[in-house]
mmCIF file of C-alpha atoms and ligand atoms in Angstrom:
data_model
loop_
_atom_site.group_PDB
_atom_site.id
_atom_site.type_symbol
_atom_site.label_atom_id
_atom_site.label_comp_id
_atom_site.label_asym_id
_atom_site.label_seq_id
_atom_site.Cartn_x
_atom_site.Cartn_y
_atom_site.Cartn_z
ATOM 1 C CA MET A 1 119.719 95.268 73.124
ATOM 2 C CA SER A 2 116.519 95.056 75.016
ATOM 3 C CA LYS A 3 115.755 98.102 77.290
ATOM 4 C CA GLN A 4 115.960 97.251 81.130
ATOM 5 C CA PHE A 5 114.573 98.700 84.226
ATOM 6 C CA THR A 6 114.556 97.999 87.966
ATOM 7 C CA LEU A 7 111.712 97.113 90.219
ATOM 8 C CA LYS A 8 112.760 98.204 93.791
ATOM 9 C CA ILE A 9 110.304 96.337 96.031
ATOM 10 C CA TYR A 10 109.611 97.192 99.881
ATOM 11 C CA ARG A 11 109.207 93.503 100.937
ATOM 12 C CA GLY A 12 109.278 91.257 103.973
ATOM 13 C CA GLN A 13 106.883 90.368 106.910
ATOM 14 C CA PRO A 14 105.517 92.531 109.648
ATOM 15 C CA GLY A 15 108.353 94.078 111.580
ATOM 16 C CA LYS A 16 110.970 92.871 109.149
ATOM 17 C CA GLN A 17 110.792 94.807 105.894
ATOM 18 C CA TYR A 18 113.554 95.626 103.553
ATOM 19 C CA TRP A 19 114.198 96.864 99.931
ATOM 20 C CA GLU A 20 115.178 94.381 97.396
ATOM 21 C CA GLU A 21 115.960 94.968 93.607
ATOM 22 C CA PHE A 22 115.271 93.057 90.536
ATOM 23 C CA ARG A 23 116.546 93.798 86.937
ATOM 24 C CA LEU A 24 113.857 93.142 84.233
ATOM 25 C CA ASP A 25 113.548 93.533 80.391
ATOM 26 C CA LEU A 26 110.955 95.965 79.297
ATOM 27 C CA LYS A 27 108.397 94.063 77.248
ATOM 28 C CA PRO A 28 105.679 95.678 75.131
ATOM 29 C CA ALA A 29 102.533 96.518 77.179
ATOM 30 C CA MET A 30 104.094 95.029 80.344
ATOM 31 C CA ASN A 31 102.481 96.135 83.427
ATOM 32 C CA VAL A 32 103.510 95.816 87.214
ATOM 33 C CA ILE A 33 101.667 92.575 87.583
ATOM 34 C CA SER A 34 103.466 90.956 84.324
ATOM 35 C CA ALA A 35 106.861 92.453 85.914
ATOM 36 C CA LEU A 36 106.150 90.609 88.912
ATOM 37 C CA MET A 37 105.372 87.481 87.052
ATOM 38 C CA ASP A 38 108.675 87.721 85.295
ATOM 39 C CA ILE A 39 110.443 88.037 88.813
ATOM 40 C CA ARG A 40 108.272 84.951 89.932
ATOM 41 C CA ARG A 41 109.587 82.832 86.999
ATOM 42 C CA ASP A 42 113.299 83.675 87.935
ATOM 43 C CA PRO A 43 113.536 85.462 91.152
ATOM 44 C CA VAL A 44 117.099 86.382 91.215
ATOM 45 C CA ASN A 45 117.904 89.968 92.639
ATOM 46 C CA THR A 46 120.337 92.539 91.421
ATOM 47 C CA GLN A 47 122.878 91.122 94.015
ATOM 48 C CA ASN A 48 122.612 88.018 91.935
ATOM 49 C CA GLN A 49 121.063 86.005 94.738
ATOM 50 C CA ARG A 50 118.053 83.527 94.086
ATOM 51 C CA VAL A 51 115.474 84.662 96.576
ATOM 52 C CA GLU A 52 111.914 83.737 97.619
ATOM 53 C CA PRO A 53 109.413 84.915 94.708
ATOM 54 C CA VAL A 54 107.632 88.205 95.870
ATOM 55 C CA VAL A 55 104.013 87.637 97.181
ATOM 56 C CA TRP A 56 101.286 90.046 95.898
ATOM 57 C CA GLU A 57 97.534 89.617 95.395
ATOM 58 C CA ASP A 58 95.722 89.956 92.225
ATOM 59 C CA GLY A 59 92.325 88.708 90.685
ATOM 60 C CA CYS A 60 90.609 90.043 87.302
ATOM 61 C CA LEU A 61 93.552 91.739 86.081
ATOM 62 C CA GLU A 62 91.020 94.552 84.521
ATOM 63 C CA GLU A 63 90.624 97.110 87.415
ATOM 64 C CA VAL A 64 87.423 95.441 88.774
ATOM 65 C CA CYS A 65 88.308 93.209 91.721
ATOM 66 C CA GLY A 66 90.533 95.766 93.467
ATOM 67 C CA SER A 67 92.997 93.114 95.046
ATOM 68 C CA CYS A 68 96.095 94.165 93.339
ATOM 69 C CA SER A 69 96.414 97.547 95.390
ATOM 70 C CA MET A 70 99.817 98.636 96.185
ATOM 71 C CA LEU A 71 102.044 101.956 96.128
ATOM 72 C CA VAL A 72 103.536 102.311 92.794
ATOM 73 C CA ASN A 73 106.371 105.035 92.966
ATOM 74 C CA GLY A 74 104.421 106.243 96.367
ATOM 75 C CA ARG A 75 100.995 106.482 94.814
ATOM 76 C CA PRO A 76 98.085 104.098 95.686
ATOM 77 C CA ARG A 77 96.789 102.280 92.483
ATOM 78 C CA GLN A 78 95.926 98.961 90.945
ATOM 79 C CA ALA A 79 99.078 97.146 89.645
ATOM 80 C CA CYS A 80 97.196 95.575 86.831
ATOM 81 C CA THR A 81 96.652 99.037 85.141
ATOM 82 C CA ALA A 82 100.164 100.378 86.063
ATOM 83 C CA LEU A 83 101.833 100.240 82.655
ATOM 84 C CA ILE A 84 105.727 100.207 83.039
ATOM 85 C CA ALA A 85 106.652 102.287 80.166
ATOM 86 C CA PRO A 86 104.479 105.284 80.837
ATOM 87 C CA ILE A 87 105.525 105.268 84.460
ATOM 88 C CA LEU A 88 109.293 105.173 83.420
ATOM 89 C CA GLU A 89 108.691 107.966 80.959
ATOM 90 C CA GLU A 90 106.869 109.968 83.438
ATOM 91 C CA SER A 91 109.421 109.768 86.322
ATOM 92 C CA LYS A 92 112.520 109.985 83.901
ATOM 93 C CA SER A 93 114.047 107.171 86.004
ATOM 94 C CA LYS A 94 114.728 103.488 85.328
ATOM 95 C CA VAL A 95 113.762 102.524 88.686
ATOM 96 C CA ILE A 96 110.118 101.939 89.812
ATOM 97 C CA THR A 97 109.407 101.359 93.539
ATOM 98 C CA LEU A 98 106.585 99.205 94.773
ATOM 99 C CA ALA A 99 105.457 98.901 98.440
ATOM 100 C CA PRO A 100 102.397 97.599 100.081
ATOM 101 C CA PHE A 101 99.669 99.866 101.558
ATOM 102 C CA THR A 102 100.480 101.098 104.991
ATOM 103 C CA LYS A 103 97.027 101.476 106.383
ATOM 104 C CA PHE A 104 96.165 97.905 106.284
ATOM 105 C CA PRO A 105 97.833 94.907 108.129
ATOM 106 C CA LEU A 106 100.694 93.538 106.400
ATOM 107 C CA VAL A 107 100.497 89.992 105.469
ATOM 108 C CA ARG A 108 103.698 89.550 103.303
ATOM 109 C CA ASP A 109 105.556 91.557 100.664
ATOM 110 C CA LEU A 110 103.002 93.518 98.660
ATOM 111 C CA MET A 111 100.080 91.827 100.050
ATOM 112 C CA VAL A 112 97.881 93.405 102.823
ATOM 113 C CA ASP A 113 94.611 92.277 104.644
ATOM 114 C CA ARG A 114 91.799 94.519 103.480
ATOM 115 C CA THR A 115 89.227 92.805 105.693
ATOM 116 C CA ARG A 116 88.673 95.903 107.711
ATOM 117 C CA MET A 117 86.922 97.470 104.539
ATOM 118 C CA PHE A 118 84.574 94.702 104.138
ATOM 119 C CA GLU A 119 83.749 94.756 107.871
ATOM 120 C CA ASN A 120 83.020 98.417 107.601
ATOM 121 C CA LEU A 121 80.740 97.716 104.602
ATOM 122 C CA LYS A 122 78.799 95.352 106.728
ATOM 123 C CA LYS A 123 78.673 97.650 109.631
ATOM 124 C CA VAL A 124 76.959 100.352 107.594
ATOM 125 C CA GLN A 125 74.562 97.780 105.713
ATOM 126 C CA ALA A 126 75.736 98.337 102.397
ATOM 127 C CA TRP A 127 73.050 96.182 100.652
ATOM 128 C CA ILE A 128 69.624 96.251 99.736
ATOM 129 C CA GLU A 129 67.070 94.328 102.068
ATOM 130 C CA GLY A 130 65.182 92.008 99.702
ATOM 131 C CA ASP A 131 62.741 89.327 99.953
ATOM 132 C CA SER A 132 63.408 87.035 96.831
ATOM 133 C CA SER A 133 61.042 84.343 97.846
ATOM 134 C CA HIS A 134 58.275 85.527 95.311
ATOM 135 C CA ASP A 135 57.821 87.609 92.371
ATOM 136 C CA ARG A 136 56.794 91.086 93.346
ATOM 137 C CA GLY A 137 56.879 92.382 89.683
ATOM 138 C CA PRO A 138 58.993 95.384 88.578
ATOM 139 C CA GLY A 139 60.349 97.767 91.011
ATOM 140 C CA PRO A 140 59.972 101.654 91.215
ATOM 141 C CA SER A 141 61.450 103.231 88.186
ATOM 142 C CA VAL A 142 64.642 105.279 88.699
ATOM 143 C CA SER A 143 65.411 108.326 86.926
ATOM 144 C CA GLN A 144 68.206 108.427 84.284
ATOM 145 C CA ALA A 145 70.009 111.074 86.247
ATOM 146 C CA LYS A 146 69.987 108.917 89.429
ATOM 147 C CA GLN A 147 70.774 105.742 87.571
ATOM 148 C CA GLU A 148 74.066 107.490 86.239
ATOM 149 C CA VAL A 149 74.995 108.794 89.798
ATOM 150 C CA MET A 150 74.387 105.199 91.407
ATOM 151 C CA TYR A 151 76.124 103.229 88.386
ATOM 152 C CA THR A 152 79.309 105.481 89.073
ATOM 153 C CA LEU A 153 79.099 104.827 92.878
ATOM 154 C CA SER A 154 78.509 101.079 92.167
ATOM 155 C CA THR A 155 81.824 100.740 90.485
ATOM 156 C CA CYS A 156 83.686 100.779 93.839
ATOM 157 C CA MET A 157 86.014 97.775 94.001
ATOM 158 C CA THR A 158 86.965 98.122 97.762
ATOM 159 C CA CYS A 159 90.518 98.427 96.477
ATOM 160 C CA GLY A 160 91.548 100.793 99.749
ATOM 161 C CA CYS A 161 93.391 103.395 97.514
ATOM 162 C CA CYS A 162 91.066 106.201 99.121
ATOM 163 C CA SER A 163 91.735 104.884 102.730
ATOM 164 C CA GLU A 164 95.490 104.734 102.014
ATOM 165 C CA SER A 165 95.543 108.244 100.789
ATOM 166 C CA CYS A 166 93.498 109.696 103.618
ATOM 167 C CA PRO A 167 95.308 111.436 106.528
ATOM 168 C CA GLN A 168 92.331 110.710 108.755
ATOM 169 C CA VAL A 169 92.702 106.945 108.500
ATOM 170 C CA ASN A 170 95.700 106.257 110.853
ATOM 171 C CA ASN A 171 96.317 104.479 113.938
ATOM 172 C CA GLU A 172 95.049 107.182 116.313
ATOM 173 C CA SER A 173 91.824 107.367 114.567
ATOM 174 C CA GLU A 174 88.639 104.860 114.230
ATOM 175 C CA PHE A 175 87.700 106.569 110.931
ATOM 176 C CA MET A 176 86.238 103.922 108.650
ATOM 177 C CA GLY A 177 87.433 106.064 105.395
ATOM 178 C CA PRO A 178 85.347 107.308 102.475
ATOM 179 C CA ALA A 179 84.456 104.143 100.735
ATOM 180 C CA PRO A 180 81.780 102.928 103.011
ATOM 181 C CA ILE A 181 80.243 106.478 103.111
ATOM 182 C CA SER A 182 79.898 106.663 99.487
ATOM 183 C CA GLN A 183 78.256 103.089 99.542
ATOM 184 C CA VAL A 184 75.730 104.416 102.054
ATOM 185 C CA ARG A 185 75.075 107.199 99.433
ATOM 186 C CA LEU A 186 74.444 104.453 96.897
ATOM 187 C CA PHE A 187 72.133 102.353 98.918
ATOM 188 C CA ASN A 188 70.193 105.337 100.329
ATOM 189 C CA THR A 189 69.588 106.580 96.905
ATOM 190 C CA HIS A 190 68.133 103.277 95.772
ATOM 191 C CA PRO A 191 64.355 103.171 95.832
ATOM 192 C CA THR A 192 64.181 100.029 97.998
ATOM 193 C CA GLY A 193 67.366 100.886 100.026
ATOM 194 C CA LYS A 194 65.794 104.242 101.127
ATOM 195 C CA ASN A 195 63.538 102.313 103.472
ATOM 196 C CA THR A 196 66.462 101.354 105.622
ATOM 197 C CA ALA A 197 68.464 104.770 105.115
ATOM 198 C CA SER A 198 68.240 105.681 108.584
ATOM 199 C CA LYS A 199 69.863 102.593 109.940
ATOM 200 C CA ARG A 200 72.898 103.198 107.755
ATOM 201 C CA LEU A 201 72.880 106.837 108.690
ATOM 202 C CA HIS A 202 72.965 105.978 112.431
ATOM 203 C CA LYS A 203 76.174 103.778 111.804
ATOM 204 C CA LEU A 204 77.921 106.763 110.555
ATOM 205 C CA MET A 205 77.167 108.988 113.400
ATOM 206 C CA GLY A 206 79.964 107.619 115.614
ATOM 207 C CA ALA A 207 83.816 108.306 116.014
ATOM 208 C CA ASP A 208 84.529 106.160 113.039
ATOM 209 C CA GLY A 209 81.962 108.047 110.756
ATOM 210 C CA ILE A 210 81.488 111.128 108.705
ATOM 211 C CA SER A 211 82.523 113.568 111.352
ATOM 212 C CA SER A 212 86.005 112.364 111.212
ATOM 213 C CA CYS A 213 86.529 113.107 107.789
ATOM 214 C CA GLY A 214 88.822 116.278 107.624
ATOM 215 C CA ASN A 215 88.009 117.142 103.684
ATOM 216 C CA ALA A 216 91.492 116.926 102.524
ATOM 217 C CA GLN A 217 90.225 115.498 99.231
ATOM 218 C CA ASN A 218 93.058 113.122 98.744
ATOM 219 C CA CYS A 219 90.672 110.272 98.405
ATOM 220 C CA TYR A 220 89.128 111.767 95.324
ATOM 221 C CA GLU A 221 92.248 112.285 93.617
ATOM 222 C CA VAL A 222 93.331 108.506 93.920
ATOM 223 C CA CYS A 223 90.105 106.656 93.149
ATOM 224 C CA PRO A 224 90.882 104.691 90.126
ATOM 225 C CA LYS A 225 87.215 104.654 89.408
ATOM 226 C CA ASN A 226 86.903 108.328 89.665
ATOM 227 C CA ILE A 227 84.007 108.070 92.209
ATOM 228 C CA PRO A 228 83.300 111.600 93.409
ATOM 229 C CA LEU A 229 84.128 110.600 97.145
ATOM 230 C CA THR A 230 84.013 114.344 98.399
ATOM 231 C CA GLU A 231 80.738 114.875 96.762
ATOM 232 C CA SER A 232 79.434 111.647 98.546
ATOM 233 C CA ILE A 233 80.603 112.609 101.628
ATOM 234 C CA SER A 234 78.878 116.051 101.597
ATOM 235 C CA ALA A 235 75.558 114.443 100.396
ATOM 236 C CA ILE A 236 75.793 112.064 103.318
ATOM 237 C CA GLY A 237 76.812 114.720 105.650
ATOM 238 C CA ARG A 238 73.643 116.478 104.981
ATOM 239 C CA GLN A 239 71.528 113.282 105.274
ATOM 240 C CA VAL A 240 73.381 112.509 108.797
ATOM 241 C CA THR A 241 72.557 115.933 110.090
ATOM 242 C CA ILE A 242 68.810 115.832 108.829
ATOM 243 C CA GLN A 243 68.510 112.285 110.539
ATOM 244 C CA ALA A 244 70.081 113.951 113.930
ATOM 245 C CA VAL A 245 67.487 116.574 113.901
ATOM 246 C CA LYS A 246 64.662 114.033 113.174
ATOM 247 C CA ASP A 247 65.996 111.809 116.091
ATOM 248 C CA LEU A 248 65.486 114.846 118.316
ATOM 249 C CA PHE A 249 61.908 114.820 117.741
ATOM 250 C CA SER A 250 61.050 110.950 117.541
ATOM 251 C CA PHE A 251 61.842 107.824 119.508
ATOM 252 C CA PRO A 252 65.060 106.170 118.281
ATOM 253 C CA GLU A 253 64.509 103.383 115.705
ATOM 254 C CA GLU A 254 65.477 99.805 116.484
ATOM 255 C CA ASP A 255 68.516 98.387 114.607
HETATM 256 S S1 SF4 B 1 86.082 104.395 96.566
HETATM 257 FE FE1 SF4 B 1 87.566 104.264 94.888
HETATM 258 S S2 SF4 B 1 89.445 104.284 95.902
HETATM 259 FE FE2 SF4 B 1 88.044 103.816 97.431
HETATM 260 S S3 SF4 B 1 87.770 101.746 97.659
HETATM 261 FE FE3 SF4 B 1 86.176 102.386 96.169
HETATM 262 S S4 SF4 B 1 87.023 102.202 94.107
HETATM 263 FE FE4 SF4 B 1 88.905 102.045 95.668
HETATM 264 S S1 SF4 B 2 88.221 114.114 102.104
HETATM 265 FE FE1 SF4 B 2 90.035 113.838 103.139
HETATM 266 S S2 SF4 B 2 89.534 113.244 105.223
HETATM 267 FE FE2 SF4 B 2 87.819 113.077 104.104
HETATM 268 S S3 SF4 B 2 87.827 110.804 103.306
HETATM 269 FE FE3 SF4 B 2 88.663 112.088 101.918
HETATM 270 S S4 SF4 B 2 90.767 112.011 102.207
HETATM 271 FE FE4 SF4 B 2 89.975 111.321 104.074
#
């Protein structure tokens, strides 16, 4: 007889959420996404009621796009890399809970709207200003050590796990969370991005910026890409302080 387990899912719409359970056969290499797909094929709950299929978001299924973020047994992570067997073994339980993130507006079931994160990336100008209208030859060389730091920072997939775990990201606070701060570090390290570093730093000087970080370090603990977020926050904190001192002795730059 095949081994069975239960997915207990916090589903519903804004203002009307409820727990619903589904019993499933454990298959080899099954992950949370393939378990949800099994439910979609035959959405019958443990009460033997045929219900609406569960809604969730996914994309690449290889922990690169950041879209299948959810709380798996209460931990913010990507559903695509959440393998069922090890989770059952670790929890010593036959039940796995799935819930949507709480720091983003709920769309439905396990799907939330992460627009806020992308808006914050726009706000801090997380890009390199470039003019590709003509070939200007190779850019400045970047040391191996810098390349390694930049590569790690560039793996951020805007999944939102860091914001979900951060106590400073809440309804009372405007804090934009650690990911955009870390992206400022990435683009301020880039030899071309450096030219516009002060613009990015100024965007982090408000109530939604770096001063709202309480240094609880939860963000670093949950980042699926192991991005050194607290290191980024310290590095950018220093850059913001130096920028503030420079501002005291110069005319403000135009945005
Ligand atoms: S920093 Fe890590 S946890 Fe935060 S959005 Fe990027 S990949 Fe996700
Ligand atoms: S260090 Fe703590 S307060 Fe700062 S961004 Fe990370 S989780 Fe939030």
